């Protein structure tokens, strides 16, 4: 049965590859990207609707949520795939450290603003996380803005761990109402990810190394599709974090509820 799938970060890389595979399989895709030209090009290629939003501007995220709620009476899958590893610490016009905002605050805000539609649709929320969530993350509720001991990799890992904690909380709070949520690490991807980053990771991605050693965006996209269209033999474990296609235990502090409350306060969201 065709599903309506909203994919952020769909203008390039894994997101664009996933959009192509989903359209090929007959699903209805709504592509969301930061670059107006690149997102339109993908959408025109596939004949799908698209919206543009820069997650470094939360006003644009709020507009995007209103547009999606108006355009999509039903959303079967929300794929929070957009993300970035940046460079020197930068504070956005919204007043938040940019890595924290783009990778965590923005998808948290978008998901919560779409929550009524997602619950009515008994939807699945898929978060593109990273193994940086277990390798380089140290989430501190008193320093969510990464003001202390900042590094691009640590800030990125923190945001990806926060996405995992967010995923668990979505499950705990809303699974009984029909909502499911998973987070996954797609692995190293030979894409344009991080090429504009002002960090050592960006320097690496501007060399031939990723294209020699990492998987293609198409292969990474198939991991995302395993959650969207699981086979009868596969069972999506709501609330879980996946690596290599299997749930993986992630040692994380039990601060999911506190992080949720802190985030809703930062975003001035009405508590549900």
mmCIF file of C-alpha atoms in Angstrom:
data_model
loop_
_atom_site.group_PDB
_atom_site.id
_atom_site.type_symbol
_atom_site.label_atom_id
_atom_site.label_comp_id
_atom_site.label_asym_id
_atom_site.label_seq_id
_atom_site.Cartn_x
_atom_site.Cartn_y
_atom_site.Cartn_z
ATOM 1 C CA UNK A 1 0.000 0.000 0.000
ATOM 2 C CA UNK A 2 1.494 3.392 -0.972
ATOM 3 C CA UNK A 3 2.655 5.556 1.915
ATOM 4 C CA UNK A 4 3.064 9.303 2.231
ATOM 5 C CA UNK A 5 6.670 9.935 3.255
ATOM 6 C CA UNK A 6 8.105 13.327 4.198
ATOM 7 C CA UNK A 7 11.913 13.376 3.913
ATOM 8 C CA UNK A 8 14.061 16.246 5.150
ATOM 9 C CA UNK A 9 17.538 16.632 3.743
ATOM 10 C CA UNK A 10 16.134 15.350 0.447
ATOM 11 C CA UNK A 11 18.048 17.654 -1.887
ATOM 12 C CA UNK A 12 21.168 15.487 -2.014
ATOM 13 C CA UNK A 13 22.889 12.374 -0.698
ATOM 14 C CA UNK A 14 20.970 9.743 1.242
ATOM 15 C CA UNK A 15 17.758 11.784 1.353
ATOM 16 C CA UNK A 16 17.606 12.265 -2.411
ATOM 17 C CA UNK A 17 18.500 8.617 -3.007
ATOM 18 C CA UNK A 18 15.749 7.493 -0.615
ATOM 19 C CA UNK A 19 13.233 9.748 -2.353
ATOM 20 C CA UNK A 20 14.118 8.180 -5.715
ATOM 21 C CA UNK A 21 13.742 4.630 -4.396
ATOM 22 C CA UNK A 22 10.445 5.392 -2.683
ATOM 23 C CA UNK A 23 8.961 7.002 -5.794
ATOM 24 C CA UNK A 24 10.178 4.043 -7.841
ATOM 25 C CA UNK A 25 8.253 1.767 -5.474
ATOM 26 C CA UNK A 26 5.059 3.800 -5.828
ATOM 27 C CA UNK A 27 5.070 5.833 -2.627
ATOM 28 C CA UNK A 28 4.083 9.489 -2.311
ATOM 29 C CA UNK A 29 7.118 11.552 -1.346
ATOM 30 C CA UNK A 30 7.335 15.126 -0.102
ATOM 31 C CA UNK A 31 10.901 16.387 -0.407
ATOM 32 C CA UNK A 32 12.262 18.984 2.019
ATOM 33 C CA UNK A 33 15.645 20.636 1.617
ATOM 34 C CA UNK A 34 17.684 23.710 2.483
ATOM 35 C CA UNK A 35 18.728 24.625 -1.055
ATOM 36 C CA UNK A 36 15.806 25.875 -3.121
ATOM 37 C CA UNK A 37 17.491 25.049 -6.431
ATOM 38 C CA UNK A 38 18.701 21.566 -5.478
ATOM 39 C CA UNK A 39 15.440 20.589 -3.768
ATOM 40 C CA UNK A 40 13.389 21.759 -6.755
ATOM 41 C CA UNK A 41 15.660 19.817 -9.104
ATOM 42 C CA UNK A 42 15.088 16.567 -7.195
ATOM 43 C CA UNK A 43 11.360 17.211 -6.895
ATOM 44 C CA UNK A 44 10.998 18.036 -10.595
ATOM 45 C CA UNK A 45 12.958 14.905 -11.521
ATOM 46 C CA UNK A 46 10.608 12.749 -9.459
ATOM 47 C CA UNK A 47 7.383 14.677 -10.000
ATOM 48 C CA UNK A 48 6.810 15.228 -6.285
ATOM 49 C CA UNK A 49 5.938 18.178 -4.080
ATOM 50 C CA UNK A 50 8.706 19.951 -2.237
ATOM 51 C CA UNK A 51 9.239 22.573 0.444
ATOM 52 C CA UNK A 52 12.305 24.575 1.404
ATOM 53 C CA UNK A 53 13.493 25.325 4.930
ATOM 54 C CA UNK A 54 16.832 26.186 6.485
ATOM 55 C CA UNK A 55 16.995 24.505 9.893
ATOM 56 C CA UNK A 56 19.368 27.212 11.099
ATOM 57 C CA UNK A 57 16.253 29.439 11.167
ATOM 58 C CA UNK A 58 13.481 28.068 13.396
ATOM 59 C CA UNK A 59 10.951 30.480 11.910
ATOM 60 C CA UNK A 60 11.396 28.620 8.637
ATOM 61 C CA UNK A 61 10.836 25.315 10.458
ATOM 62 C CA UNK A 62 7.559 26.606 11.861
ATOM 63 C CA UNK A 63 6.458 27.736 8.389
ATOM 64 C CA UNK A 64 7.455 24.328 7.018
ATOM 65 C CA UNK A 65 5.352 22.543 9.633
ATOM 66 C CA UNK A 66 2.323 24.651 8.726
ATOM 67 C CA UNK A 67 2.877 23.966 5.025
ATOM 68 C CA UNK A 68 3.187 20.225 5.587
ATOM 69 C CA UNK A 69 0.127 20.096 7.840
ATOM 70 C CA UNK A 70 -1.861 21.907 5.152
ATOM 71 C CA UNK A 71 -0.509 19.837 2.246
ATOM 72 C CA UNK A 72 -0.496 16.405 3.925
ATOM 73 C CA UNK A 73 -3.719 15.373 5.656
ATOM 74 C CA UNK A 74 -1.898 12.102 6.286
ATOM 75 C CA UNK A 75 1.811 11.455 6.941
ATOM 76 C CA UNK A 76 2.751 7.793 7.224
ATOM 77 C CA UNK A 77 6.461 8.395 7.688
ATOM 78 C CA UNK A 78 8.403 11.467 8.780
ATOM 79 C CA UNK A 79 12.093 10.932 7.996
ATOM 80 C CA UNK A 80 14.132 13.475 9.949
ATOM 81 C CA UNK A 81 17.182 13.048 7.753
ATOM 82 C CA UNK A 82 18.613 16.588 7.546
ATOM 83 C CA UNK A 83 21.805 17.233 9.468
ATOM 84 C CA UNK A 84 25.244 18.769 9.316
ATOM 85 C CA UNK A 85 28.614 18.777 11.012
ATOM 86 C CA UNK A 86 29.879 22.330 11.173
ATOM 87 C CA UNK A 87 33.023 24.113 12.334
ATOM 88 C CA UNK A 88 33.781 26.837 14.843
ATOM 89 C CA UNK A 89 31.072 27.430 17.396
ATOM 90 C CA UNK A 90 28.381 29.694 15.941
ATOM 91 C CA UNK A 91 25.168 30.964 17.513
ATOM 92 C CA UNK A 92 22.155 31.338 15.226
ATOM 93 C CA UNK A 93 19.740 34.266 15.125
ATOM 94 C CA UNK A 94 17.459 32.120 17.319
ATOM 95 C CA UNK A 95 20.133 32.185 20.021
ATOM 96 C CA UNK A 96 21.236 28.532 19.898
ATOM 97 C CA UNK A 97 24.521 26.873 18.982
ATOM 98 C CA UNK A 98 24.085 25.973 15.320
ATOM 99 C CA UNK A 99 24.971 22.253 15.445
ATOM 100 C CA UNK A 100 22.541 21.721 18.327
ATOM 101 C CA UNK A 101 19.815 23.608 16.484
ATOM 102 C CA UNK A 102 20.185 22.106 13.015
ATOM 103 C CA UNK A 103 20.622 18.484 14.077
ATOM 104 C CA UNK A 104 18.326 18.294 17.101
ATOM 105 C CA UNK A 105 16.201 21.311 17.924
ATOM 106 C CA UNK A 106 14.812 21.703 14.395
ATOM 107 C CA UNK A 107 13.671 18.067 13.961
ATOM 108 C CA UNK A 108 12.292 18.083 17.510
ATOM 109 C CA UNK A 109 10.296 21.218 16.685
ATOM 110 C CA UNK A 110 9.086 19.919 13.314
ATOM 111 C CA UNK A 111 7.996 16.587 14.774
ATOM 112 C CA UNK A 112 6.122 18.187 17.650
ATOM 113 C CA UNK A 113 4.372 20.717 15.412
ATOM 114 C CA UNK A 114 3.217 17.827 13.195
ATOM 115 C CA UNK A 115 2.289 15.595 16.118
ATOM 116 C CA UNK A 116 -1.487 15.763 15.632
ATOM 117 C CA UNK A 117 -1.149 14.637 12.017
ATOM 118 C CA UNK A 118 1.401 11.974 12.938
ATOM 119 C CA UNK A 119 -0.800 10.551 15.692
ATOM 120 C CA UNK A 120 -3.894 10.540 13.483
ATOM 121 C CA UNK A 121 -1.860 8.741 10.799
ATOM 122 C CA UNK A 122 -0.316 6.266 13.288
ATOM 123 C CA UNK A 123 2.943 7.308 11.692
ATOM 124 C CA UNK A 124 6.548 6.225 11.945
ATOM 125 C CA UNK A 125 9.227 8.819 12.758
ATOM 126 C CA UNK A 126 12.683 7.849 11.474
ATOM 127 C CA UNK A 127 15.667 9.800 12.798
ATOM 128 C CA UNK A 128 18.977 9.708 10.928
ATOM 129 C CA UNK A 129 21.429 9.561 13.825
ATOM 130 C CA UNK A 130 25.100 8.545 13.832
ATOM 131 C CA UNK A 131 27.502 6.307 15.702
ATOM 132 C CA UNK A 132 28.947 9.603 16.892
ATOM 133 C CA UNK A 133 26.102 9.339 19.413
ATOM 134 C CA UNK A 134 28.092 6.661 21.243
ATOM 135 C CA UNK A 135 31.640 7.558 20.216
ATOM 136 C CA UNK A 136 31.889 11.267 20.964
ATOM 137 C CA UNK A 137 28.794 12.390 22.867
ATOM 138 C CA UNK A 138 28.532 13.769 26.382
ATOM 139 C CA UNK A 139 25.083 15.336 26.730
ATOM 140 C CA UNK A 140 24.963 17.818 29.583
ATOM 141 C CA UNK A 141 21.551 19.248 30.462
ATOM 142 C CA UNK A 142 23.300 22.298 31.864
ATOM 143 C CA UNK A 143 25.228 22.872 28.630
ATOM 144 C CA UNK A 144 22.964 21.866 25.741
ATOM 145 C CA UNK A 145 24.341 24.803 23.754
ATOM 146 C CA UNK A 146 27.858 23.346 23.845
ATOM 147 C CA UNK A 147 29.358 26.455 25.419
ATOM 148 C CA UNK A 148 31.969 24.445 27.337
ATOM 149 C CA UNK A 149 34.659 22.313 25.720
ATOM 150 C CA UNK A 150 33.243 22.860 22.247
ATOM 151 C CA UNK A 151 34.434 20.875 19.262
ATOM 152 C CA UNK A 152 32.562 20.259 15.979
ATOM 153 C CA UNK A 153 32.644 16.468 16.416
ATOM 154 C CA UNK A 154 31.521 16.561 20.054
ATOM 155 C CA UNK A 155 28.666 18.958 19.260
ATOM 156 C CA UNK A 156 27.569 16.717 16.387
ATOM 157 C CA UNK A 157 27.751 13.596 18.555
ATOM 158 C CA UNK A 158 25.752 15.289 21.291
ATOM 159 C CA UNK A 159 23.001 16.246 18.850
ATOM 160 C CA UNK A 160 22.836 12.728 17.445
ATOM 161 C CA UNK A 161 22.617 11.249 20.945
ATOM 162 C CA UNK A 162 19.875 13.744 21.738
ATOM 163 C CA UNK A 163 18.005 12.436 18.676
ATOM 164 C CA UNK A 164 18.259 8.903 20.076
ATOM 165 C CA UNK A 165 16.915 10.058 23.441
ATOM 166 C CA UNK A 166 14.160 11.942 21.607
ATOM 167 C CA UNK A 167 13.282 8.750 19.728
ATOM 168 C CA UNK A 168 12.913 6.802 22.960
ATOM 169 C CA UNK A 169 10.730 9.511 24.444
ATOM 170 C CA UNK A 170 8.483 9.588 21.375
ATOM 171 C CA UNK A 171 7.984 5.869 21.829
ATOM 172 C CA UNK A 172 7.395 6.086 25.572
ATOM 173 C CA UNK A 173 4.953 8.975 25.293
ATOM 174 C CA UNK A 174 3.004 8.111 22.147
ATOM 175 C CA UNK A 175 3.435 4.484 21.101
ATOM 176 C CA UNK A 176 0.231 3.476 22.873
ATOM 177 C CA UNK A 177 -1.527 6.046 20.638
ATOM 178 C CA UNK A 178 -0.110 4.393 17.522
ATOM 179 C CA UNK A 179 3.064 6.387 16.893
ATOM 180 C CA UNK A 180 6.351 4.550 16.315
ATOM 181 C CA UNK A 181 9.874 5.944 16.232
ATOM 182 C CA UNK A 182 13.340 4.637 15.400
ATOM 183 C CA UNK A 183 16.820 6.121 15.054
ATOM 184 C CA UNK A 184 19.607 4.662 12.942
ATOM 185 C CA UNK A 185 23.220 5.111 11.931
ATOM 186 C CA UNK A 186 23.475 4.937 8.127
ATOM 187 C CA UNK A 187 27.230 4.327 8.136
ATOM 188 C CA UNK A 188 29.813 6.276 6.204
ATOM 189 C CA UNK A 189 28.306 7.687 3.024
ATOM 190 C CA UNK A 190 30.168 8.959 -0.032
ATOM 191 C CA UNK A 191 28.097 12.108 -0.449
ATOM 192 C CA UNK A 192 28.441 15.867 -0.200
ATOM 193 C CA UNK A 193 27.871 15.642 3.552
ATOM 194 C CA UNK A 194 30.316 17.859 5.460
ATOM 195 C CA UNK A 195 32.052 19.163 2.333
ATOM 196 C CA UNK A 196 31.316 22.723 3.423
ATOM 197 C CA UNK A 197 32.094 21.994 7.079
ATOM 198 C CA UNK A 198 34.770 24.152 8.698
ATOM 199 C CA UNK A 199 36.102 21.145 10.624
ATOM 200 C CA UNK A 200 38.637 18.313 10.169
ATOM 201 C CA UNK A 201 35.740 16.104 9.061
ATOM 202 C CA UNK A 202 34.984 18.621 6.339
ATOM 203 C CA UNK A 203 38.607 18.508 5.239
ATOM 204 C CA UNK A 204 38.344 14.722 4.967
ATOM 205 C CA UNK A 205 35.161 14.906 2.908
ATOM 206 C CA UNK A 206 36.830 17.275 0.462
ATOM 207 C CA UNK A 207 39.329 14.533 -0.425
ATOM 208 C CA UNK A 208 38.773 11.384 -2.548
ATOM 209 C CA UNK A 209 38.869 9.190 0.577
ATOM 210 C CA UNK A 210 35.102 8.985 1.303
ATOM 211 C CA UNK A 211 34.312 7.934 -2.257
ATOM 212 C CA UNK A 212 36.958 5.210 -2.044
ATOM 213 C CA UNK A 213 35.997 3.819 1.364
ATOM 214 C CA UNK A 214 32.376 4.713 2.089
ATOM 215 C CA UNK A 215 29.108 3.298 0.795
ATOM 216 C CA UNK A 216 27.012 4.976 -1.870
ATOM 217 C CA UNK A 217 24.004 7.147 -0.950
ATOM 218 C CA UNK A 218 21.810 4.515 -2.620
ATOM 219 C CA UNK A 219 23.059 1.801 -0.251
ATOM 220 C CA UNK A 220 22.565 4.043 2.772
ATOM 221 C CA UNK A 221 19.075 4.928 1.528
ATOM 222 C CA UNK A 222 18.112 1.257 1.514
ATOM 223 C CA UNK A 223 18.714 1.192 5.264
ATOM 224 C CA UNK A 224 16.194 3.988 5.684
ATOM 225 C CA UNK A 225 13.743 2.147 3.424
ATOM 226 C CA UNK A 226 13.936 -0.941 5.630
ATOM 227 C CA UNK A 227 12.023 1.029 8.240
ATOM 228 C CA UNK A 228 9.587 2.615 5.790
ATOM 229 C CA UNK A 229 8.725 -0.636 4.001
ATOM 230 C CA UNK A 230 9.859 -3.563 6.163
ATOM 231 C CA UNK A 231 9.594 -7.073 4.767
ATOM 232 C CA UNK A 232 7.310 -9.599 6.519
ATOM 233 C CA UNK A 233 10.430 -11.130 8.095
ATOM 234 C CA UNK A 234 11.592 -7.816 9.543
ATOM 235 C CA UNK A 235 10.168 -6.216 12.662
ATOM 236 C CA UNK A 236 10.738 -2.548 13.387
ATOM 237 C CA UNK A 237 11.387 -2.135 17.108
ATOM 238 C CA UNK A 238 9.874 1.178 18.100
ATOM 239 C CA UNK A 239 12.086 3.276 20.341
ATOM 240 C CA UNK A 240 15.248 1.489 19.231
ATOM 241 C CA UNK A 241 18.548 2.740 17.837
ATOM 242 C CA UNK A 242 19.891 0.716 14.888
ATOM 243 C CA UNK A 243 23.351 0.094 13.503
ATOM 244 C CA UNK A 244 24.029 -2.273 10.606
ATOM 245 C CA UNK A 245 20.332 -3.024 10.380
ATOM 246 C CA UNK A 246 20.008 -4.301 13.949
ATOM 247 C CA UNK A 247 18.950 -2.693 17.240
ATOM 248 C CA UNK A 248 21.968 -1.736 19.306
ATOM 249 C CA UNK A 249 22.150 -0.964 22.974
ATOM 250 C CA UNK A 250 23.412 2.548 23.430
ATOM 251 C CA UNK A 251 24.867 3.527 26.763
ATOM 252 C CA UNK A 252 23.175 6.815 27.423
ATOM 253 C CA UNK A 253 22.251 8.688 30.576
ATOM 254 C CA UNK A 254 18.598 8.195 31.600
ATOM 255 C CA UNK A 255 17.742 11.826 30.942
ATOM 256 C CA UNK A 256 15.202 11.468 28.145
ATOM 257 C CA UNK A 257 12.272 12.982 30.077
ATOM 258 C CA UNK A 258 14.402 15.841 31.393
ATOM 259 C CA UNK A 259 15.809 16.525 27.932
ATOM 260 C CA UNK A 260 12.289 16.590 26.479
ATOM 261 C CA UNK A 261 11.111 19.090 29.082
ATOM 262 C CA UNK A 262 14.203 21.246 28.647
ATOM 263 C CA UNK A 263 13.748 21.238 24.867
ATOM 264 C CA UNK A 264 10.077 22.161 24.974
ATOM 265 C CA UNK A 265 10.994 25.045 27.268
ATOM 266 C CA UNK A 266 13.745 26.249 24.929
ATOM 267 C CA UNK A 267 11.347 26.124 21.986
ATOM 268 C CA UNK A 268 8.411 27.551 23.944
ATOM 269 C CA UNK A 269 6.221 24.617 22.958
ATOM 270 C CA UNK A 270 3.003 23.973 24.813
ATOM 271 C CA UNK A 271 3.350 20.821 26.856
ATOM 272 C CA UNK A 272 1.196 17.953 25.656
#
